[in-house]
Amino acid sequence: MTVSLKQCRTFSLPDGTLKNEAERLVVWWYGPIFKNTRSESVPKIYVFLKPIDQENNLGDVIKRTTVLTHVGLLRIGSVWEKGVSNSRIAFDEKIFPVSFSPDGWRIVSLDDLHKAGRSLYTPFNDASYLPLDRKHKSYLIEFDLPDDKHLLIPCTEFFARVYGRSSEIKRVLATYPWEKVKERLYRPLNAPASPGTWPVRFTHRVHRDDAILLAHMLYDPYAEQAAKRIYSQTEASFPQDKMLLKVTPWFQGSGEISVSGVPIDDGNTFLGLQILGCTQPDGATIHREREKSTTISATDGPDALPQFPYNQLQEIPDVIDLTDDDEPDHGSSWLDLPEDEFVVLGKPRAVLDKRHNQKNVPSKRGVPVAGDETMFSTGEPHGSGKWVGQVSIHAPITLESQGFLRDMWNALLYLQSAYPATIHSISWFTFEDGFSTSPDPRLISLEPFGIDDDVETSVANWVYIDTQTKVPRGVLIIRVHVLDQTLYLMELQRRPPKPRADGSEETSKPPSYKGLIFTLNHQDNFENWLRQVLSNVRHVQGVVQKLAGHCPGVADTFKHSKPKNENVLCEASVLNAFSKVGIMRGDLA
């Protein structure tokens, strides 16, 4: 059997699992979890692989072991050679509407599928994806789809990708009973919760994007029970038996899930082998606070070493030696290691950061100089002198773009949900509809120039979003009541990017325009001023800063910045616009 591969980001995983292998190997399936007798703070897991030769022909299944926290790097379909992966199988990618509520899914085994007459045959490899024998015995989540179709996802993949963003969450949930889980993940709140909010304060070992899961486990009994079930399975199985992991969704409601995989069962079922992204649950606004350096110690006494390190490596080495046999030293250096990105589908959850200035505590004796460690571990610090540092593996999130104008509208809706006491209402405007709070904003089409209008060809053509079909460019007008002000934002529709002249798949960037924000001395001037702006913006080809000085009120332009840590796309652009009329983020809280 020959498979098609595609290039991907290069990962290195020299933890002993794959670096000494003579063959190229592709990750094929996940097996049971079992106790790690050397590094007890991280369970181990069986991984099934297939040799793949230089012509991409696959061999027979072989079995290897690694730690559970490395599964996020060892994605199904990833191809490895001497501990390095830079290609993976080109599975089909699909997005499915699903229900995460209990009536929308069930846990099934491969045996259940076989007994029900469900075939694992797939045209992908002209055979069954997995042979139905005991060594591949495992559990899957089966989601119901429209038209009596189904989506199957391995429970281990669901656990690795949907239960938070960091490997630390998975490690702790699978290793400790609930009271110890809370000790390792949470810190006491500094103040009582405000009505309608879920404040959560957590340790430095988990990632800021874990806040949603952590908040639900703290305030939502449904999520708490789902999380508790992970360790309850471990406790029932260890130390004598291997554990087949059953994992359920930790939140309820409808949403979407993005996967890559293969069709099976005559096309009636899709086997999702990789989760690429997922909807976030609705709910109260989450107030997030991540623990800073403190004086909490790993052991009692005046000379105790700190519980976690203060030396974070700023530059990730080219080769990161990850060990699955040793735990990190107390006080060792630590680094962040990213997995594949995780796409947030639909409307992101409102999450606000608590802002404070806190000085780091000076490091104590015994802490090695950053970079002295020879290998790194995802385990819990134990002992010293092994020169094993700490590594935090996490999947960075990326936000799904719905088009620039829609992203601006969604960012305003997000900020209104985060600051309902200060952002009172948001509406879009057209001359036909007036002001509307409908969730689907409409645009105002610019008026094309007439034949007799004395304008240059470039100016006349700018009005069209498509000069071939003569479709006029649209303009989004939004009104925001914030604090005691009424603000208006204007955004211009961008032309889609064009293919490059050399015929490559890459495309040229579309033109960028500044946005316009304005207030009016008299609200009765709105429609007259807007008609004037919509007419004049054509002559200046979207350079709105040439129009701001004529506003019967206060007007300014703003840039569309793209910082890394936005909660939603265009959040920074909206806040930048607000700042132009004197409203800062701190004023909204």
XYZ file of C-alpha atoms in Angstrom:
589
model
C 0.000 0.000 0.000
C 1.269 3.464 -0.943
C 0.098 6.632 0.801
C 0.405 10.303 -0.104
C 2.440 12.503 2.206
C 2.496 16.247 2.729
C 5.112 18.481 4.286
C 4.443 19.849 7.755
C 6.292 21.705 10.461
C 9.401 19.832 11.639
C 9.186 18.241 15.087
C 11.948 16.551 17.020
C 11.173 13.911 19.624
C 14.373 12.123 20.691
C 12.844 10.539 23.811
C 14.104 7.058 22.991
C 10.794 6.095 21.371
C 11.863 6.722 17.796
C 15.355 8.231 17.578
C 17.172 4.882 17.538
C 14.901 3.314 14.932
C 16.586 2.304 11.695
C 13.360 2.627 9.674
C 11.083 5.485 8.782
C 7.890 5.021 10.794
C 4.384 6.470 10.634
C 2.162 6.702 13.713
C -0.897 4.521 13.051
C -2.920 4.110 16.285
C -2.829 4.562 20.066
C -2.963 1.674 22.512
C -3.525 1.225 26.264
C -2.077 3.385 29.024
C 0.057 1.738 31.713
C 2.053 2.673 34.798
C 5.481 4.264 34.374
C 7.712 2.478 36.871
C 10.632 4.922 36.461
C 8.979 8.330 36.092
C 5.873 7.718 38.181
C 4.387 11.187 37.626
C 3.743 10.507 33.912
C 1.818 7.434 32.691
C 3.121 5.581 29.654
C 1.179 4.560 26.550
C 1.571 2.092 23.707
C 1.837 3.590 20.222
C 1.320 1.490 17.088
C 3.418 2.409 14.047
C 4.034 1.142 10.533
C 7.329 1.215 8.623
C 7.138 3.409 5.518
C 9.785 3.124 2.818
C 11.108 5.851 0.494
C 8.344 5.078 -2.036
C 5.765 5.574 0.760
C 4.805 1.905 0.911
C 3.593 0.773 4.333
C 4.688 -2.314 6.237
C 3.191 -4.280 9.111
C 2.255 -2.790 12.477
C 4.870 -2.602 15.228
C 4.458 -1.462 18.840
C 6.480 1.056 20.844
C 5.979 2.927 24.126
C 6.184 6.566 25.096
C 4.728 8.808 27.818
C 1.163 10.095 27.607
C 2.356 13.711 27.466
C 4.156 13.077 24.153
C 1.028 11.957 22.289
C 0.367 15.549 21.180
C 3.613 15.395 19.184
C 3.147 11.816 17.977
C 0.030 12.592 15.934
C -1.569 9.767 13.972
C -0.258 9.994 10.409
C 2.997 11.752 11.334
C 6.100 10.239 9.727
C 9.260 9.913 11.841
C 12.874 9.214 11.000
C 15.506 9.113 13.753
C 13.350 11.158 16.078
C 12.427 13.868 13.547
C 9.133 14.400 11.702
C 8.572 16.853 8.855
C 5.835 15.072 6.885
C 2.544 13.339 7.504
C -0.113 11.380 5.658
C -2.420 13.609 3.630
C -5.723 12.587 5.221
C -9.015 14.210 4.212
C -9.912 17.301 6.269
C -13.554 17.933 7.208
C -15.652 20.003 9.618
C -18.728 18.344 11.145
C -21.676 19.756 13.135
C -22.036 17.703 16.327
C -23.765 17.720 19.694
C -21.488 17.424 22.707
C -24.510 16.707 24.952
C -24.989 13.111 26.153
C -27.692 12.347 23.586
C -25.364 13.250 20.705
C -22.577 10.698 21.232
C -21.672 7.329 22.715
C -18.520 5.379 23.607
C -17.902 2.362 21.361
C -15.131 -0.176 20.896
C -13.751 -1.718 17.743
C -15.456 -4.933 18.850
C -18.787 -3.079 19.054
C -18.369 -1.897 15.462
C -17.547 -5.405 14.296
C -20.539 -6.951 16.085
C -22.829 -4.316 14.550
C -21.586 -5.205 11.079
C -19.812 -1.882 10.657
C -16.865 -2.156 8.279
C -13.530 -0.450 8.894
C -12.743 -0.777 5.177
C -11.610 2.520 3.653
C -10.725 3.408 0.050
C -7.778 5.290 1.564
C -5.702 2.120 1.698
C -8.114 -0.308 -0.008
C -8.326 -2.316 3.206
C -9.529 -2.126 6.783
C -7.791 0.760 8.556
C -7.231 -1.523 11.547
C -7.264 -5.320 11.765
C -9.851 -6.461 14.279
C -7.550 -8.152 16.754
C -7.012 -7.642 20.460
C -3.780 -5.680 20.211
C -5.684 -2.772 18.648
C -8.523 -2.931 21.141
C -9.480 0.600 22.126
C -12.405 2.940 22.665
C -13.754 5.678 20.406
C -16.338 8.457 20.690
C -19.068 8.121 18.081
C -20.909 11.356 17.266
C -24.234 11.330 15.452
C -24.326 13.327 12.204
C -27.239 14.344 9.955
C -28.665 11.756 7.540
C -27.903 8.879 9.911
C -24.144 9.212 9.431
C -21.474 9.133 12.124
C -18.104 10.525 13.174
C -15.660 8.300 15.068
C -12.710 9.712 17.036
C -10.242 7.679 19.140
C -10.703 8.519 22.823
C -6.967 9.083 23.257
C -6.953 11.670 20.454
C -9.983 13.414 21.972
C -8.262 13.518 25.359
C -4.989 14.818 23.912
C -6.566 17.594 21.852
C -9.828 18.667 23.535
C -8.945 18.426 27.239
C -7.091 21.722 27.417
C -4.127 22.970 25.481
C -1.192 21.770 27.616
C 0.180 18.299 28.222
C 0.249 19.103 31.935
C -3.559 18.909 32.116
C -3.514 15.391 30.665
C -0.656 14.297 32.927
C -2.330 15.457 36.118
C -5.827 14.161 35.281
C -4.478 10.696 34.442
C -2.108 10.454 37.419
C -3.760 11.841 40.559
C -7.055 11.662 42.488
C -9.257 14.746 42.407
C -7.992 16.484 45.549
C -4.405 16.231 44.325
C -5.521 17.379 40.861
C -6.838 20.586 42.423
C -3.613 21.056 44.398
C -1.517 20.782 41.235
C -3.652 22.865 38.890
C -5.293 25.605 40.975
C -4.319 28.358 43.354
C -6.681 30.107 45.820
C -8.555 33.124 44.499
C -7.469 36.527 45.750
C -11.065 37.837 45.879
C -14.612 36.428 45.769
C -16.192 35.872 42.351
C -18.284 38.697 40.915
C -21.837 37.777 39.838
C -21.916 36.292 36.346
C -18.182 35.557 36.229
C -15.989 32.488 36.698
C -12.625 33.568 38.127
C -9.888 30.958 37.971
C -6.324 31.162 39.259
C -3.980 28.398 38.172
C -0.366 27.322 38.332
C 2.410 28.304 35.970
C 2.724 24.702 34.731
C -0.463 24.908 32.676
C -1.007 27.244 29.737
C -3.087 30.424 29.679
C -5.366 28.823 27.073
C -6.208 26.038 29.545
C -8.341 28.573 31.439
C -11.648 27.515 29.848
C -11.313 23.846 30.806
C -9.959 24.739 34.249
C -12.869 27.111 34.904
C -15.429 24.519 33.832
C -13.852 21.849 36.027
C -14.110 24.307 38.933
C -17.654 25.637 38.392
C -19.449 23.151 36.111
C -20.292 19.771 37.746
C -20.617 18.162 34.306
C -17.002 19.033 33.437
C -15.808 18.040 36.908
C -17.332 14.577 36.555
C -15.862 14.118 33.069
C -12.419 15.026 34.413
C -12.740 12.765 37.470
C -13.556 9.788 35.246
C -10.046 9.885 33.762
C -8.284 9.003 37.008
C -11.055 6.668 38.187
C -10.229 4.430 35.220
C -6.529 4.623 36.041
C -7.131 3.793 39.709
C -9.241 0.767 38.789
C -6.596 -0.576 36.384
C -3.185 0.200 37.891
C -0.799 -1.183 38.768
C -1.563 -4.689 37.536
C -3.393 -3.979 34.263
C -3.159 -1.826 31.214
C -5.947 0.722 30.886
C -8.077 1.308 27.778
C -8.980 4.972 28.050
C -12.619 6.068 27.812
C -13.000 9.831 27.386
C -16.233 11.812 27.096
C -16.874 15.449 26.078
C -16.507 17.755 29.090
C -19.085 20.325 27.991
C -22.568 20.206 26.495
C -24.326 21.906 23.595
C -24.073 21.954 19.824
C -20.968 22.976 17.925
C -18.464 21.940 15.313
C -15.358 19.803 15.255
C -12.646 19.833 12.587
C -10.835 16.564 11.895
C -8.625 14.854 9.375
C -9.069 11.180 8.659
C -10.595 8.608 6.331
C -14.116 7.457 5.327
C -15.153 3.958 6.449
C -18.306 1.833 6.522
C -19.259 2.500 2.869
C -18.991 6.238 3.442
C -21.544 6.273 6.271
C -18.884 6.973 8.912
C -15.836 9.220 8.995
C -12.911 8.046 11.108
C -11.351 11.230 12.509
C -7.721 10.402 13.231
C -6.575 13.937 14.053
C -8.606 16.695 15.700
C -7.690 20.017 14.094
C -10.070 22.304 15.969
C -13.298 22.553 17.925
C -16.016 24.869 19.213
C -15.584 26.396 22.668
C -18.458 26.094 25.183
C -20.718 29.039 25.973
C -21.028 30.315 29.517
C -20.048 32.961 32.008
C -17.152 35.306 31.381
C -13.953 33.711 32.673
C -11.511 35.866 34.639
C -8.101 34.290 34.144
C -5.051 34.603 36.388
C -1.925 32.527 35.931
C 0.312 32.026 38.943
C 3.566 33.966 39.021
C 6.758 33.097 40.854
C 6.093 32.579 44.570
C 7.902 31.231 47.587
C 5.954 27.950 47.732
C 8.496 25.186 48.296
C 8.627 21.560 47.289
C 9.694 20.526 50.788
C 9.500 22.160 54.183
C 12.397 23.962 55.832
C 14.385 27.163 55.408
C 16.666 25.685 52.749
C 13.895 24.118 50.654
C 14.221 24.368 46.904
C 11.466 26.202 45.012
C 8.595 24.104 43.728
C 9.017 25.392 40.191
C 11.849 27.038 38.285
C 12.498 30.689 37.577
C 14.805 30.225 34.592
C 12.792 29.994 31.385
C 14.818 29.293 28.271
C 14.165 32.072 25.772
C 15.637 30.206 22.797
C 14.451 26.684 22.112
C 17.413 24.457 21.143
C 17.506 22.916 17.678
C 17.377 19.447 19.227
C 15.320 18.983 22.381
C 16.173 15.768 24.179
C 12.914 14.658 25.771
C 13.075 11.776 28.215
C 10.246 9.434 29.098
C 12.235 7.732 31.866
C 13.317 10.526 34.233
C 11.548 13.315 36.081
C 12.928 16.876 36.075
C 15.139 18.239 38.832
C 13.776 20.631 41.402
C 14.596 24.182 40.371
C 15.684 23.233 36.854
C 15.186 25.393 33.785
C 12.054 25.027 31.770
C 10.890 25.731 28.247
C 7.664 25.815 26.245
C 7.413 23.403 23.333
C 4.508 23.942 20.895
C 2.547 21.146 19.228
C 0.293 21.563 16.188
C -1.996 24.577 16.383
C -5.614 24.107 17.472
C -8.294 26.084 15.619
C -11.088 27.660 17.673
C -14.228 27.285 15.566
C -17.081 29.762 15.822
C -17.441 32.328 18.589
C -14.601 32.231 21.152
C -15.423 32.214 24.853
C -15.070 35.506 26.719
C -11.865 35.254 28.787
C -10.367 38.266 30.558
C -6.927 38.469 32.135
C -6.365 39.860 35.589
C -3.682 42.470 35.170
C -1.173 43.021 37.958
C 2.475 43.775 38.488
C 4.307 41.177 40.520
C 8.034 40.887 40.914
C 9.685 37.510 40.538
C 11.107 35.976 43.679
C 14.903 35.599 43.475
C 15.954 32.050 42.704
C 17.404 29.945 45.509
C 20.514 27.826 45.708
C 20.677 24.696 43.614
C 18.995 26.218 40.548
C 21.154 25.483 37.481
C 21.995 28.117 34.922
C 19.446 28.066 32.088
C 20.705 25.869 29.282
C 22.869 23.535 31.414
C 20.313 20.727 31.288
C 21.066 17.865 28.924
C 17.454 16.689 28.552
C 13.901 17.719 29.458
C 10.898 15.958 30.983
C 7.162 16.655 31.257
C 7.079 14.973 34.654
C 6.859 16.444 38.127
C 10.122 17.663 39.743
C 11.807 15.029 41.888
C 15.312 15.129 43.328
C 18.227 17.010 41.785
C 21.556 16.490 40.058
C 20.192 14.601 37.032
C 20.433 17.715 34.822
C 16.909 17.154 33.594
C 14.913 20.305 32.901
C 11.166 20.834 32.725
C 9.262 21.152 29.452
C 5.706 22.351 28.944
C 4.159 20.962 25.742
C 1.086 22.799 24.526
C -1.009 23.310 21.403
C -1.201 27.026 20.497
C -4.663 28.151 19.468
C -5.431 29.902 16.218
C -8.712 31.679 15.565
C -10.933 30.854 12.618
C -11.346 33.894 10.357
C -14.792 34.501 8.919
C -13.570 37.331 6.715
C -12.175 40.630 7.907
C -15.439 42.562 8.230
C -17.167 39.718 10.031
C -14.156 39.380 12.326
C -14.518 43.058 13.316
C -18.220 42.543 14.062
C -17.493 39.372 16.071
C -14.769 41.146 18.045
C -17.268 43.801 19.114
C -19.789 41.126 20.133
C -17.057 39.396 22.116
C -16.097 42.594 23.951
C -19.759 43.302 24.710
C -20.095 39.842 26.282
C -16.895 40.453 28.256
C -17.871 43.973 29.415
C -21.701 44.066 29.469
C -21.796 46.823 32.088
C -19.917 49.311 29.891
C -20.599 48.233 26.286
C -24.366 48.616 26.266
C -25.320 47.830 22.679
C -23.896 47.121 19.228
C -25.747 47.444 15.931
C -24.973 47.631 12.218
C -26.579 50.045 9.783
C -27.849 50.157 6.226
C -30.189 52.742 4.745
C -32.738 50.001 4.019
C -32.636 48.267 7.416
C -31.740 51.148 9.694
C -29.878 50.048 12.839
C -30.086 46.325 13.460
C -28.739 43.919 16.089
C -29.200 40.904 13.829
C -26.205 38.545 14.197
C -25.516 38.711 10.443
C -24.430 42.252 9.518
C -25.153 43.659 6.073
C -23.011 46.045 4.063
C -23.766 49.277 2.246
C -22.742 49.078 -1.410
C -20.789 52.014 -2.790
C -22.367 53.864 -5.717
C -20.449 53.322 -8.970
C -19.419 56.427 -10.910
C -21.535 57.397 -13.904
C -20.284 57.560 -17.475
C -20.222 61.363 -17.332
C -18.273 61.553 -14.062
C -14.814 62.996 -14.649
C -12.664 60.515 -12.698
C -9.596 58.498 -13.544
C -10.032 54.851 -14.490
C -8.242 53.650 -11.331
C -10.662 55.678 -9.203
C -13.703 54.401 -11.087
C -12.496 50.797 -10.796
C -11.701 51.074 -7.079
C -15.422 51.204 -6.324
C -15.796 47.585 -7.463
C -14.831 44.608 -5.318
C -14.572 42.722 -8.625
C -13.847 44.768 -11.736
C -14.832 41.884 -14.036
C -18.315 41.301 -12.654
C -18.778 44.971 -11.633
C -19.856 44.077 -8.082
C -19.616 47.242 -5.936
C -17.409 47.306 -2.848
C -19.252 47.106 0.482
C -18.885 49.198 3.627
C -19.666 48.023 7.168
C -21.096 50.671 9.507
C -21.357 49.845 13.212
C -22.789 51.863 16.086
C -21.546 51.170 19.625
C -22.990 52.600 22.838
C -20.071 52.416 25.263
C -19.914 54.147 28.646
C -21.664 57.470 27.971
C -20.653 57.771 24.322
C -22.130 56.785 20.967
C -19.392 55.674 18.588
C -19.501 54.791 14.898
C -16.992 52.565 13.111
C -16.582 52.307 9.356
C -14.718 49.471 7.641
C -14.139 48.933 3.915
C -14.480 45.599 2.174
C -11.158 44.231 0.914
C -10.681 42.592 -2.436
C -9.745 38.918 -2.177
C -6.046 38.194 -2.714
C -4.918 37.419 -6.249
C -2.804 34.432 -7.323
C 0.837 35.266 -7.894
C 2.008 35.863 -11.427
C 4.302 32.811 -11.350
C 1.285 30.545 -10.924
C 2.229 29.366 -7.433
C -0.457 28.542 -4.908
C 0.617 31.448 -2.724
C -1.399 34.606 -3.146
C -0.556 38.256 -2.896
C -1.829 40.114 0.177
C -5.005 42.158 -0.309
C -4.715 45.929 0.163
C -5.012 47.129 3.745
C -7.123 50.106 4.753
C -7.357 51.949 8.024
C -10.688 52.015 9.808
C -12.592 55.197 10.636
C -14.114 55.888 14.050
C -16.184 58.962 14.754
C -18.594 60.581 17.187
C -21.145 63.232 16.264
C -22.038 66.489 17.972
C -25.659 65.876 16.993
C -26.983 62.394 16.227
C -29.371 63.891 13.661
C -26.320 64.515 11.449
C -25.617 60.787 11.086
C -27.232 59.945 7.749
C -26.154 63.167 6.014
C -22.566 62.752 7.177
C -22.548 59.071 6.248
C -23.790 59.759 2.700
C -21.042 62.356 2.338
C -18.387 59.918 3.568
C -19.611 57.111 1.290
C -19.427 59.420 -1.696
C -16.044 60.934 -0.893
C -14.319 57.682 0.068
C -14.570 56.641 -3.583
C -12.538 59.661 -4.738
C -9.737 59.000 -2.230
C -9.745 55.236 -2.965
C -10.284 54.250 0.625
C -7.710 56.532 2.265
C -10.114 57.502 5.055
C -7.632 59.742 6.875
C -8.326 62.314 4.151
C -11.970 62.465 5.309
C -11.631 62.602 9.100
C -11.130 66.367 9.271
C -14.575 67.114 7.817
C -16.581 65.216 10.451
C -19.237 67.218 12.387
C -17.852 65.817 15.599
C -14.661 63.893 16.398
C -13.156 61.481 13.871
C -9.912 59.555 13.671
C -8.447 56.573 11.883
C -7.019 53.412 13.401
C -4.746 50.617 12.275
C -5.555 46.922 12.415
C -2.863 45.430 14.615
C -2.421 41.658 14.978
C -0.856 40.743 18.325
C -0.338 37.077 19.194
C -2.499 36.875 22.302
C -5.851 38.116 21.035
C -8.860 36.331 22.490
C -10.659 36.849 19.173
C -9.505 38.122 15.796
C -9.622 41.941 15.518
C -9.974 42.440 19.286
C -6.854 44.622 19.293
C -8.150 46.597 16.296
C -11.407 47.430 18.107
C -9.552 48.453 21.261
C -7.224 50.575 19.146
C -10.264 52.291 17.641
C -11.735 52.969 21.087
C -8.453 54.504 22.218
C -8.738 57.123 19.471
C -11.756 58.612 21.278
C -10.204 58.295 24.734
C -11.601 54.918 25.836
C -8.955 52.474 27.068
C -9.384 48.823 27.979
C -9.121 49.668 31.650
C -12.151 51.949 31.283
C -14.290 48.998 30.195
C -13.692 46.814 33.256
